[in-house]
PDB file of N, CA and C in Angstrom:
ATOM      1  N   UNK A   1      21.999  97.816  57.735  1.00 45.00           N
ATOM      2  CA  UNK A   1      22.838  98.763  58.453  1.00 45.00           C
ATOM      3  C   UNK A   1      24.115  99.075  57.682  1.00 45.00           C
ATOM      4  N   UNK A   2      24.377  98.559  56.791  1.00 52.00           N
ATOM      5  CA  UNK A   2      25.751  98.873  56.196  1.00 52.00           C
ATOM      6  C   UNK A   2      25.358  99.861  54.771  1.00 52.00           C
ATOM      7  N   UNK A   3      24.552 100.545  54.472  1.00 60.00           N
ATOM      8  CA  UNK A   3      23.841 101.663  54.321  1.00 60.00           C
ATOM      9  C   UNK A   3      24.748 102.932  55.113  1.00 60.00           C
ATOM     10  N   UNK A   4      25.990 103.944  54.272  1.00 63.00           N
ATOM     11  CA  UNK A   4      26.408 104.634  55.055  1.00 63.00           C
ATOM     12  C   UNK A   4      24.929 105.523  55.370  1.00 63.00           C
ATOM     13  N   UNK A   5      24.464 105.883  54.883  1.00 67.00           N
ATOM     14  CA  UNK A   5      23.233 106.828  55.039  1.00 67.00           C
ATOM     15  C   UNK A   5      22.482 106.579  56.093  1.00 67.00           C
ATOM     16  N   UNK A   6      22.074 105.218  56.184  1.00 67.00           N
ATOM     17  CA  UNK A   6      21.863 105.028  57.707  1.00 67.00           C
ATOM     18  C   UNK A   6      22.364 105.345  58.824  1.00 67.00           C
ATOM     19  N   UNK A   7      23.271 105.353  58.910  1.00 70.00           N
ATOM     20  CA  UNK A   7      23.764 106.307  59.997  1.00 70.00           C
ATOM     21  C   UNK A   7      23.320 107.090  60.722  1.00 70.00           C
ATOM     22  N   UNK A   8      23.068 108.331  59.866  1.00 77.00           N
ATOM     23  CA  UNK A   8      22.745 109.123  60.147  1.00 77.00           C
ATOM     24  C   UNK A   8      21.385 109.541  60.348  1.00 77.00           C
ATOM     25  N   UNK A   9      20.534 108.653  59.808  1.00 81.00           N
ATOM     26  CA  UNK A   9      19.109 108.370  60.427  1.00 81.00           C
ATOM     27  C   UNK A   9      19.132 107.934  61.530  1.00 81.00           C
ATOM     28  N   UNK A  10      20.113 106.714  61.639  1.00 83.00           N
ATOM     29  CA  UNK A  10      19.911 105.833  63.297  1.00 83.00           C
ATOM     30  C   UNK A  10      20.134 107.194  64.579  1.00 83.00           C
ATOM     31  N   UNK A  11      21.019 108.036  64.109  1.00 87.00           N
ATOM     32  CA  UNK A  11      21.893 108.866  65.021  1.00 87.00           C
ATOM     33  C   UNK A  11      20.900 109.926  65.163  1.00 87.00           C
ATOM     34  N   UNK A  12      20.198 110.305  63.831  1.00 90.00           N
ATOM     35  CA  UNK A  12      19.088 111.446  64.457  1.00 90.00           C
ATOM     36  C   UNK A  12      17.839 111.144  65.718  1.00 90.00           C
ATOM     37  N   UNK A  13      17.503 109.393  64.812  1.00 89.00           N
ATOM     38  CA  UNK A  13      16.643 109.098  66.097  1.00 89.00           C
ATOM     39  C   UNK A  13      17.061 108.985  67.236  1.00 89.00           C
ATOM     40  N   UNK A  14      18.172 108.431  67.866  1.00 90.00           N
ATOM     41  CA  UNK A  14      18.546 108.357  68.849  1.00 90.00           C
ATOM     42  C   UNK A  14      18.879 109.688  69.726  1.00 90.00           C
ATOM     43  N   UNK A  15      19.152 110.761  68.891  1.00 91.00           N
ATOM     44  CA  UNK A  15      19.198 112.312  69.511  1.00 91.00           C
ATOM     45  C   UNK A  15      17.661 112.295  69.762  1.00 91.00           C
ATOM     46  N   UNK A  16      16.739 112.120  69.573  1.00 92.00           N
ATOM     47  CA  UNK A  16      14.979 112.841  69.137  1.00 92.00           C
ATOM     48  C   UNK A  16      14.533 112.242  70.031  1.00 92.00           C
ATOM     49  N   UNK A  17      14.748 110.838  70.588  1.00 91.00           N
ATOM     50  CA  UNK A  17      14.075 110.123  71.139  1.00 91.00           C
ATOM     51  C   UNK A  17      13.587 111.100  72.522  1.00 91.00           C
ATOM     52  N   UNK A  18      12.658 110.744  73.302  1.00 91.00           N
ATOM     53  CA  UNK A  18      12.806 111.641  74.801  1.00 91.00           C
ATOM     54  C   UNK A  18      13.179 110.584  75.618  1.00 91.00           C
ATOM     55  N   UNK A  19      13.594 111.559  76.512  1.00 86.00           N
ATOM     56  CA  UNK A  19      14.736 111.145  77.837  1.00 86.00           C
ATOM     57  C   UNK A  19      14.184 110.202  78.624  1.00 86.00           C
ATOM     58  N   UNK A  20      13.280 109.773  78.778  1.00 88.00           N
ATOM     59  CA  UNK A  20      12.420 108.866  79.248  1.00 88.00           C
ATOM     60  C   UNK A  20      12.826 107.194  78.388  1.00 88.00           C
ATOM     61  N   UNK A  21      12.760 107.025  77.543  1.00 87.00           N
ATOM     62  CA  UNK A  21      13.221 106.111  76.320  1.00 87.00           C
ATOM     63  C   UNK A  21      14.254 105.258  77.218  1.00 87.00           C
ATOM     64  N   UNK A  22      14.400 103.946  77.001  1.00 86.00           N
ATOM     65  CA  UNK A  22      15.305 103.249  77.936  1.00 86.00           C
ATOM     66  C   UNK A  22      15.492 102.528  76.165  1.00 86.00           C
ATOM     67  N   UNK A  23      17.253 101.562  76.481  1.00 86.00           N
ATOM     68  CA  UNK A  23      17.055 101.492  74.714  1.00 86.00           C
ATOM     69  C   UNK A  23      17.844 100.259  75.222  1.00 86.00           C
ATOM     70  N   UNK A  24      17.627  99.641  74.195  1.00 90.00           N
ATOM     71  CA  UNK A  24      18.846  97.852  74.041  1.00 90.00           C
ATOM     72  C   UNK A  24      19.188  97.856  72.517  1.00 90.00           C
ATOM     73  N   UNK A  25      20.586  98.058  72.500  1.00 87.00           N
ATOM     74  CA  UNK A  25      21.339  98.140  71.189  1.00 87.00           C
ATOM     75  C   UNK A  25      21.832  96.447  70.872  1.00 87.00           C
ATOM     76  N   UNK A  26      21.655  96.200  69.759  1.00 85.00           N
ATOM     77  CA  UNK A  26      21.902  94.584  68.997  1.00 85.00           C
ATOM     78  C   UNK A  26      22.645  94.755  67.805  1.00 85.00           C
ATOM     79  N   UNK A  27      23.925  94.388  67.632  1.00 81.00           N
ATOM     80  CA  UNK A  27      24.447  94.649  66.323  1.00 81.00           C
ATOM     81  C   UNK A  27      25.914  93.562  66.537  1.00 81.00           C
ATOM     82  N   UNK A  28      25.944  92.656  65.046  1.00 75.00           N
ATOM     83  CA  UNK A  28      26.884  91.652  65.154  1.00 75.00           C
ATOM     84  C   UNK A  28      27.500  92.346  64.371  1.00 75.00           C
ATOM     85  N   UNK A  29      27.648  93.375  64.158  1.00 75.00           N
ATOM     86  CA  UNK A  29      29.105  93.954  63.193  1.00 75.00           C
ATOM     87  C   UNK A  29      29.541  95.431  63.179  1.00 75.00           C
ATOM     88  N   UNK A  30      28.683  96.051  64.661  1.00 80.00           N
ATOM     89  CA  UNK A  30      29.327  97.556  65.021  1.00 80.00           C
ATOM     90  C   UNK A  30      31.040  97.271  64.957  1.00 80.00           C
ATOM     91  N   UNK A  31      31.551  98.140  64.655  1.00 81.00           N
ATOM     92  CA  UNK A  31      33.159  97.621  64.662  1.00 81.00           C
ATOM     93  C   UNK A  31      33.899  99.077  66.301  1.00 81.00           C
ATOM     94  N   UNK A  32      33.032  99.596  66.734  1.00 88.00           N
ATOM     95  CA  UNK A  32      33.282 100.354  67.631  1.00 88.00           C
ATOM     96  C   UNK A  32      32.399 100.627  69.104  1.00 88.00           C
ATOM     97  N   UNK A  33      32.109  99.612  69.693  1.00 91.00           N
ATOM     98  CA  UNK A  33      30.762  99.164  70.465  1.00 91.00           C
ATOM     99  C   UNK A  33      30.959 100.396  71.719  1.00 91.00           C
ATOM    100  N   UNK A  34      31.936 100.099  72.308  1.00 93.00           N
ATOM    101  CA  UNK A  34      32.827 100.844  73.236  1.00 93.00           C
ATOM    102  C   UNK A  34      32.234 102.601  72.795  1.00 93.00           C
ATOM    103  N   UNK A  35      33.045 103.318  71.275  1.00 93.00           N
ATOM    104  CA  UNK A  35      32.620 104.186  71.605  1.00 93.00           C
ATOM    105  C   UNK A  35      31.498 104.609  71.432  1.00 93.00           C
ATOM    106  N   UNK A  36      30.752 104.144  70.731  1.00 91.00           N
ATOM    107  CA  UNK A  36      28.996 104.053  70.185  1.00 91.00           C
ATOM    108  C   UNK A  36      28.583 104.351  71.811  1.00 91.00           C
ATOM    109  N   UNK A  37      28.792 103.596  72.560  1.00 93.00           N
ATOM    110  CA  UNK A  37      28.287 103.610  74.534  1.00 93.00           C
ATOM    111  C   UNK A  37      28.557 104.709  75.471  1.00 93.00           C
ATOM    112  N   UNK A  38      30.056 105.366  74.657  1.00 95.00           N
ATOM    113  CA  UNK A  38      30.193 106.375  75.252  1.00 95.00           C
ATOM    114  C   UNK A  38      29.236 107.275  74.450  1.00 95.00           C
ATOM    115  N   UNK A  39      29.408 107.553  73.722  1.00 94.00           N
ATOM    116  CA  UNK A  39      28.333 108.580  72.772  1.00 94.00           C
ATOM    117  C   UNK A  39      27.386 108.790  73.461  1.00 94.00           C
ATOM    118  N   UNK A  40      26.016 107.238  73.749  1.00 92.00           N
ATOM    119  CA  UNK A  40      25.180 107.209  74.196  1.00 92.00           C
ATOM    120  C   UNK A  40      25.632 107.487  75.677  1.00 92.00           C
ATOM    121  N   UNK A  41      25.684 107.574  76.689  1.00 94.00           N
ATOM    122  CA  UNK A  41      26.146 107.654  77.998  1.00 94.00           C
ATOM    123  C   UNK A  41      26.436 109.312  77.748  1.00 94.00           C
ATOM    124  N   UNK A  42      26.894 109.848  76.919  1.00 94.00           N
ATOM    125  CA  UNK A  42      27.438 111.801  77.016  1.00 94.00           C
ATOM    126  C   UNK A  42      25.876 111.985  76.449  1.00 94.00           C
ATOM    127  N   UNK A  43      25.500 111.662  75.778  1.00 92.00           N
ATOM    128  CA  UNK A  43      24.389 112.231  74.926  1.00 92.00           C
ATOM    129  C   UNK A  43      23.041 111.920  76.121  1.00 92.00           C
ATOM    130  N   UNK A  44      22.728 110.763  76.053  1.00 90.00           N
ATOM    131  CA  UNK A  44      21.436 110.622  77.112  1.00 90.00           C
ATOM    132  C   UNK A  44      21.978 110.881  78.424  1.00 90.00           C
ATOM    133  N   UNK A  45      22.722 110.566  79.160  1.00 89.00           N
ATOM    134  CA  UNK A  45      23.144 111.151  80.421  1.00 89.00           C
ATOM    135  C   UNK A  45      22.861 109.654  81.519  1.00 89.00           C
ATOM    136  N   UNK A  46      22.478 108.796  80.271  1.00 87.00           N
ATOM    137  CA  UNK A  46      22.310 107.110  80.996  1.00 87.00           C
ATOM    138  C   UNK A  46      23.641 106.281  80.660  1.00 87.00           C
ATOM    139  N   UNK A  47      24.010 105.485  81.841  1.00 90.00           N
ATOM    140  CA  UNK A  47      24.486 104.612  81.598  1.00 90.00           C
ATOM    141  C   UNK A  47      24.205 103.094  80.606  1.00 90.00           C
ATOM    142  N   UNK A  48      25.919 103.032  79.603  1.00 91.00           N
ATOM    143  CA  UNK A  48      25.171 102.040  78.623  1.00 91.00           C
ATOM    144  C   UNK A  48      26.606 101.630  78.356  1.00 91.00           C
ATOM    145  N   UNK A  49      25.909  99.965  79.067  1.00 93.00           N
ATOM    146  CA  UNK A  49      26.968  98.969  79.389  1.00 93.00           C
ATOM    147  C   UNK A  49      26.886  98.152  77.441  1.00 93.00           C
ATOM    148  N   UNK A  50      28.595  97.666  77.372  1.00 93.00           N
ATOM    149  CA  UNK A  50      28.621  96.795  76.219  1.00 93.00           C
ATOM    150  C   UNK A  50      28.611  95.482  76.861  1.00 93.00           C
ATOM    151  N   UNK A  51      28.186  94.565  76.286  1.00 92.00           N
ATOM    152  CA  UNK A  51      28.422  92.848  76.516  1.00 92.00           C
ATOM    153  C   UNK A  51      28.426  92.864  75.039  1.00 92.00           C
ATOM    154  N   UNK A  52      29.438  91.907  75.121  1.00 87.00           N
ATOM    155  CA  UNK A  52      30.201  91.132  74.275  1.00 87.00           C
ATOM    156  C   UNK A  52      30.515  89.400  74.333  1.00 87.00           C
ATOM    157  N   UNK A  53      30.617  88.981  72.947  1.00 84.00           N
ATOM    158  CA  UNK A  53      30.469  87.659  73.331  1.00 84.00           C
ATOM    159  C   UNK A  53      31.039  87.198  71.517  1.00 84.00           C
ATOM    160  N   UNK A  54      32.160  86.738  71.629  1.00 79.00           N
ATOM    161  CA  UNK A  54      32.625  85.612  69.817  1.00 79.00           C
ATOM    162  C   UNK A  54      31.706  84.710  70.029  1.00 79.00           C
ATOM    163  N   UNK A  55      30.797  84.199  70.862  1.00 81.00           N
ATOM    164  CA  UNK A  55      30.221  83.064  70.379  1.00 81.00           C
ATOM    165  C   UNK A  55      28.985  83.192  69.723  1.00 81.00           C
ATOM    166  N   UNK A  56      29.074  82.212  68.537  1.00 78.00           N
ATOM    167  CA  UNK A  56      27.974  81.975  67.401  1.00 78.00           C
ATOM    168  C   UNK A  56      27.424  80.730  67.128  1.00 78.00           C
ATOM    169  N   UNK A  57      26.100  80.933  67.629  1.00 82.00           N
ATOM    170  CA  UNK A  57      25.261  79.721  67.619  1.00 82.00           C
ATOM    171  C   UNK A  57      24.950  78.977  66.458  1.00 82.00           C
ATOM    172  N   UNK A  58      25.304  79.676  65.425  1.00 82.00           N
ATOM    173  CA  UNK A  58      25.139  79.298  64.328  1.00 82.00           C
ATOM    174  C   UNK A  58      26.679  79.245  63.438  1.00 82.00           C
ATOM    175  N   UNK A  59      27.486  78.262  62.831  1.00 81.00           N
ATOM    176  CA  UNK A  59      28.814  78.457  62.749  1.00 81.00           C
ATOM    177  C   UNK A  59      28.614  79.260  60.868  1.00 81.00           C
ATOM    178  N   UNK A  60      29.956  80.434  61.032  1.00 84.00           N
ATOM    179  CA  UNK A  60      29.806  80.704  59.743  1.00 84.00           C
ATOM    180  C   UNK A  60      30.780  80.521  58.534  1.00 84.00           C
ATOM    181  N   UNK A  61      30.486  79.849  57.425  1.00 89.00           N
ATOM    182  CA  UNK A  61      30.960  79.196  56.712  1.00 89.00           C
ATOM    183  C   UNK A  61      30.979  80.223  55.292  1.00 89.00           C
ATOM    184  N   UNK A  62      31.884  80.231  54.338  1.00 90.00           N
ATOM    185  CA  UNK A  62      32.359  81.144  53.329  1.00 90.00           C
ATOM    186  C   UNK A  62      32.604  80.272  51.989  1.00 90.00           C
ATOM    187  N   UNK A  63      31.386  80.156  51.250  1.00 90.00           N
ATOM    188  CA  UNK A  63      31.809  79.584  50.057  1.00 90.00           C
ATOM    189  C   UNK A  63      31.785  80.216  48.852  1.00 90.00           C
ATOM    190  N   UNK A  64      32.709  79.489  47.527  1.00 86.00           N
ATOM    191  CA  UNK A  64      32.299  80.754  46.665  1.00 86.00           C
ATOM    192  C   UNK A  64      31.548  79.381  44.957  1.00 86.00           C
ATOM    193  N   UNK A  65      30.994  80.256  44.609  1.00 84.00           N
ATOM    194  CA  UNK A  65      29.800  79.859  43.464  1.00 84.00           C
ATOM    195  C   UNK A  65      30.488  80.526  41.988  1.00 84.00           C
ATOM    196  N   UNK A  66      31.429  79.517  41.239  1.00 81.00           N
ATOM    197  CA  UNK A  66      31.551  79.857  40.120  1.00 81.00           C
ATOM    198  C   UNK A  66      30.990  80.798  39.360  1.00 81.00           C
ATOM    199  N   UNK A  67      30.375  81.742  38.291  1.00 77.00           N
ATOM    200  CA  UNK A  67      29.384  82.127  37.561  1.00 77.00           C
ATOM    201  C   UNK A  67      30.062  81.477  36.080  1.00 77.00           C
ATOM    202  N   UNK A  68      29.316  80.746  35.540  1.00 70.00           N
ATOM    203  CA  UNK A  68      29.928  80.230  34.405  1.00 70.00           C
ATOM    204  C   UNK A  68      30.872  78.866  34.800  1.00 70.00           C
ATOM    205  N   UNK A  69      30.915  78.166  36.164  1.00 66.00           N
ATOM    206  CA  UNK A  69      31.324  76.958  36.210  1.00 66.00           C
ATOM    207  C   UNK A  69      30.470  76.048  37.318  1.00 66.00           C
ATOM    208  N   UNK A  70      30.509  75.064  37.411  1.00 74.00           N
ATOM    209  CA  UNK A  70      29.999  74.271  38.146  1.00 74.00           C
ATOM    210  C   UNK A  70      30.644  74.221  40.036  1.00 74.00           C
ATOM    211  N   UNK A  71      29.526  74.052  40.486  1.00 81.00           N
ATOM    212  CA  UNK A  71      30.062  73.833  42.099  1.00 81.00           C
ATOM    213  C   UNK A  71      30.028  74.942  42.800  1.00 81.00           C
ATOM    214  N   UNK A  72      29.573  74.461  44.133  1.00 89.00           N
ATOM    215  CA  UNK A  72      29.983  75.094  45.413  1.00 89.00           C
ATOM    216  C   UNK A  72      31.029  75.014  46.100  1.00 89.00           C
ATOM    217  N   UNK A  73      31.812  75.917  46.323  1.00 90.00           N
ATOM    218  CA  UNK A  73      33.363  75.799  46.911  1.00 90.00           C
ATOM    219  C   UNK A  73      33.209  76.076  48.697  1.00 90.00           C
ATOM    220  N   UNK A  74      33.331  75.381  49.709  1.00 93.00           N
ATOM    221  CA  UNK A  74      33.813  75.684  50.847  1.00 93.00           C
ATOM    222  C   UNK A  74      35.367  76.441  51.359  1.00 93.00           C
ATOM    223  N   UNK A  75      35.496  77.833  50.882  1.00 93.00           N
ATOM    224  CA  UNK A  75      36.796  77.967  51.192  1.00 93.00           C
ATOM    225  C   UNK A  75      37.435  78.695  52.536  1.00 93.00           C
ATOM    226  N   UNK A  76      36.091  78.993  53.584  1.00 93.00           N
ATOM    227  CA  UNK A  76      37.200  79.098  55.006  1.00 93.00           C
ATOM    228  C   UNK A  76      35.419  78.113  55.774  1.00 93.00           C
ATOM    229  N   UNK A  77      35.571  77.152  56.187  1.00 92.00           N
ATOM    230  CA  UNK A  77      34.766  76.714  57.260  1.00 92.00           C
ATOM    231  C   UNK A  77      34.765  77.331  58.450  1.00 92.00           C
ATOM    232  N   UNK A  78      33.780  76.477  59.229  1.00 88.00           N
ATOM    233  CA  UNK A  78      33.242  76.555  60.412  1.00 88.00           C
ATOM    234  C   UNK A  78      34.372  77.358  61.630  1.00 88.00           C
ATOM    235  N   UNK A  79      35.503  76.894  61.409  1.00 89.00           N
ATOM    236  CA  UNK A  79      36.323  77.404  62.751  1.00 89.00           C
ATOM    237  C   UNK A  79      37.384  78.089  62.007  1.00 89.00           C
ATOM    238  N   UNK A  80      37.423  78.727  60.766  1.00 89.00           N
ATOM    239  CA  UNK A  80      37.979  79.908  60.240  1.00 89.00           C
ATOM    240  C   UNK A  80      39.195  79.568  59.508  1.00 89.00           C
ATOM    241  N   UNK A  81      39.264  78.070  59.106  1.00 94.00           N
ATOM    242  CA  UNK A  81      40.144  77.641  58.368  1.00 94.00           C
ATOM    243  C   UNK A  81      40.323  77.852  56.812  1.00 94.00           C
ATOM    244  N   UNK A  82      40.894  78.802  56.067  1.00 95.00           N
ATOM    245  CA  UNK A  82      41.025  78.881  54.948  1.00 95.00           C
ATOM    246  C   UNK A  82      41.416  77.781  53.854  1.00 95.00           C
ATOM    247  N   UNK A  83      40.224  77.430  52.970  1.00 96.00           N
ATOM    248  CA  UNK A  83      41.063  75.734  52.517  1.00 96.00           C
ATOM    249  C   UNK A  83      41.494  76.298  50.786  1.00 96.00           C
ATOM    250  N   UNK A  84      42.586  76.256  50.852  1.00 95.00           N
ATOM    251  CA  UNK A  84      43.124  76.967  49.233  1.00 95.00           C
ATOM    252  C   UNK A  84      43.001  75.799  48.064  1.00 95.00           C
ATOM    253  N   UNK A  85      42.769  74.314  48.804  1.00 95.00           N
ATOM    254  CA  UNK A  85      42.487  73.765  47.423  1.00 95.00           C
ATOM    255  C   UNK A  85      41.169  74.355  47.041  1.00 95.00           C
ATOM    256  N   UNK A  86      40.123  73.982  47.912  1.00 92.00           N
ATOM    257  CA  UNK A  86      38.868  74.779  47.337  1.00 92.00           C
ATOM    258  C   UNK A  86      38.763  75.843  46.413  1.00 92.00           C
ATOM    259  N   UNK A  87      39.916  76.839  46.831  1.00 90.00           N
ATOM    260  CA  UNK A  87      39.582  78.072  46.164  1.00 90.00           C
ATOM    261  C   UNK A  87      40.253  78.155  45.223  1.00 90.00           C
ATOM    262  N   UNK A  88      41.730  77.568  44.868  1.00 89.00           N
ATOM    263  CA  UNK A  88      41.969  77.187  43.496  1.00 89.00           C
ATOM    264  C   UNK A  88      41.107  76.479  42.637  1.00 89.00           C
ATOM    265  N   UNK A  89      40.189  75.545  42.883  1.00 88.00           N
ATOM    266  CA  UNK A  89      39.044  74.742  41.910  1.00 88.00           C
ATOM    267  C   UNK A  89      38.103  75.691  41.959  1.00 88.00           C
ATOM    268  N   UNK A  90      37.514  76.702  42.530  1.00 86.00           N
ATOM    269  CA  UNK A  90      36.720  76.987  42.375  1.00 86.00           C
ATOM    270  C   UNK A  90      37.208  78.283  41.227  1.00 86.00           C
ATOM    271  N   UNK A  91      38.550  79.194  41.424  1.00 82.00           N
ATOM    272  CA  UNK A  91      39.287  79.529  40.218  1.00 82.00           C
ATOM    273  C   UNK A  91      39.506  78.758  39.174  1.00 82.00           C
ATOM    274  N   UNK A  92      39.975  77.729  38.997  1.00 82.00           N
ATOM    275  CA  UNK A  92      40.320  77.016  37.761  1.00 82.00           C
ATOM    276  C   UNK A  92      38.689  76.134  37.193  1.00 82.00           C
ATOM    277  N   UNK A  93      37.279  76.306  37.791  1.00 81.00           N
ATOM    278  CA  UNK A  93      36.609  76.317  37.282  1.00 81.00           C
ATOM    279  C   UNK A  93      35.559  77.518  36.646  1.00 81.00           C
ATOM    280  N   UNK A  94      36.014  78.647  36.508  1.00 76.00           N
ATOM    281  CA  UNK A  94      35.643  79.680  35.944  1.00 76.00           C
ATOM    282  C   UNK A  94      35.467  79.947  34.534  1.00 76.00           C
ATOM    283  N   UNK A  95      33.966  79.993  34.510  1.00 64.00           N
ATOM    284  CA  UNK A  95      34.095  79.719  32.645  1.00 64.00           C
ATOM    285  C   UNK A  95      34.815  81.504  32.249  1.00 64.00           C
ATOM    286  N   UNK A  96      34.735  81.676  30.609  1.00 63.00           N
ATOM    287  CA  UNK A  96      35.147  82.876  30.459  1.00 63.00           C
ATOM    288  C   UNK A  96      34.909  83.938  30.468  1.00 63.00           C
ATOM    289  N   UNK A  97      35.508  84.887  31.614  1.00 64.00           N
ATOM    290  CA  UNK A  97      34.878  86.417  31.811  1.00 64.00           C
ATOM    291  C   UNK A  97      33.807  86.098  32.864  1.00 64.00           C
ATOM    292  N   UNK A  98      33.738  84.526  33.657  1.00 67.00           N
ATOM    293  CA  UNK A  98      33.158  84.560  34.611  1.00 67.00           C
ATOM    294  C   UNK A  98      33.606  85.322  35.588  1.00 67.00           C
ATOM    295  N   UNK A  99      32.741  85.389  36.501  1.00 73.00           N
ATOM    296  CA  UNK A  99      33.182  85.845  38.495  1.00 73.00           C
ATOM    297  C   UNK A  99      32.719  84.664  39.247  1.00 73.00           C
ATOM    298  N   UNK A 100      33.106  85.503  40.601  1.00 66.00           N
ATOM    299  CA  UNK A 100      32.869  84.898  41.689  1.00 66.00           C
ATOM    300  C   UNK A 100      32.420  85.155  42.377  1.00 66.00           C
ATOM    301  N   UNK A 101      30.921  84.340  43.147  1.00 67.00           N
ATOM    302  CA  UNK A 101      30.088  84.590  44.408  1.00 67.00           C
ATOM    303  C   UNK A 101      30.413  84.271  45.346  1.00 67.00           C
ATOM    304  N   UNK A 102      30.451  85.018  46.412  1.00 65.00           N
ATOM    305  CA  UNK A 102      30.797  84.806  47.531  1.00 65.00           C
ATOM    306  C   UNK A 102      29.580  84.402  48.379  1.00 65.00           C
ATOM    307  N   UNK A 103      29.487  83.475  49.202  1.00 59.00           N
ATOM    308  CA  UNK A 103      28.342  82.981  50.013  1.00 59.00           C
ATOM    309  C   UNK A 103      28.291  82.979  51.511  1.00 59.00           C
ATOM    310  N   UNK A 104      27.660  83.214  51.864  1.00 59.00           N
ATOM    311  CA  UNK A 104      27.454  82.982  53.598  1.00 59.00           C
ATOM    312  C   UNK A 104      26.643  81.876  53.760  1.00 59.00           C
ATOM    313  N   UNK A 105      26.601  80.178  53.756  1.00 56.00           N
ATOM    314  CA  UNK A 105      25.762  79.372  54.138  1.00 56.00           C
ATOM    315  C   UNK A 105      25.545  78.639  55.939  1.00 56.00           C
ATOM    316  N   UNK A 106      24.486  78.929  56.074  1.00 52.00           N
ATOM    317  CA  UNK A 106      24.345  77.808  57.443  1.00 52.00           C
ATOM    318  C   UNK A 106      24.087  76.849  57.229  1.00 52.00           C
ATOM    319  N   UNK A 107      23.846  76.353  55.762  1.00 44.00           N
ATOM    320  CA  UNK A 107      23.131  74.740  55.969  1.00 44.00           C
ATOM    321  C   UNK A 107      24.518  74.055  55.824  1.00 44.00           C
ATOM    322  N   UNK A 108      24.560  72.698  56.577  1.00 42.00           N
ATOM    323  CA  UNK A 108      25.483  71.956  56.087  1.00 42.00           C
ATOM    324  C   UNK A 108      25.762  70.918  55.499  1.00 42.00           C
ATOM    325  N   UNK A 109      24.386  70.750  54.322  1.00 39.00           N
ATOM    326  CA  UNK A 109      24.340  69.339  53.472  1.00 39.00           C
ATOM    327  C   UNK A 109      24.416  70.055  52.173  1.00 39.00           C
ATOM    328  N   UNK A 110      25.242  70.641  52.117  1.00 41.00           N
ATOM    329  CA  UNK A 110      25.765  71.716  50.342  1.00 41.00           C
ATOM    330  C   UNK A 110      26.816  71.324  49.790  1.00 41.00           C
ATOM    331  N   UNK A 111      27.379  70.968  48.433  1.00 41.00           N
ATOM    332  CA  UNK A 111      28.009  70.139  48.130  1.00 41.00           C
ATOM    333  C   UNK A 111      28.857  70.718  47.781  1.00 41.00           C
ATOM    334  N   UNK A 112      30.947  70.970  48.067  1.00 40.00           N
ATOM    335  CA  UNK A 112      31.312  71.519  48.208  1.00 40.00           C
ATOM    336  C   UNK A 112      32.379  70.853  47.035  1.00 40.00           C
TER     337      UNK A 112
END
């Protein structure tokens, strides 16, 4: 979905569909849920409730992966704590003209 082009596919189908069509929208990173509902609600002429909810069953964790140095860096954990030693070692292990990967992990036996 983060495809701007998509968009505008999602938006044609959702015009095309027929009026009959009953729909359940799922998305952990619409950044405008609210007016996406109104849209749908002027456009189909149905009511379309948001629920909302921060909770994540799965906690998400942000590490970053040298290219050209050793290690996995944990630098914001589970409850959104930014840890700057991490991310200085994981800078000061950068070989030369390396980068940096950024990671999304759920497992939590990764060696940080």
């Amino acid at each position: 979905m983060r495809d701007k082009e998509r968009g505008v596919v999602w938006e044609e189908t959702i015009i095309m569909l027929p009026a009959n069509v009953r729909y359940v929208f799922l998305s952990a990173t619409i950044g405008n849920p609210g007016e996406f509902a109104m849209w749908i609600t002027k456009l189909r002429k149905q009511p379309c409730n948001v629920v909302y909810t921060d909770y994540r069953p799965v906690p998400l964790e942000h590490y970053l992966c040298p290219s050209g140095g050793e290690g996995l860096y944990l630098v914001v954990d589970d409850k959104g704590k930014f840890h700057e030693d991490n991310f200085s070692k994981a800078i000061q292990s950068l070989g030369e003209g390396g980068t940096l990967i950024g990671l999304d992990k759920k497992k939590k036996n990764l060696s940080q």
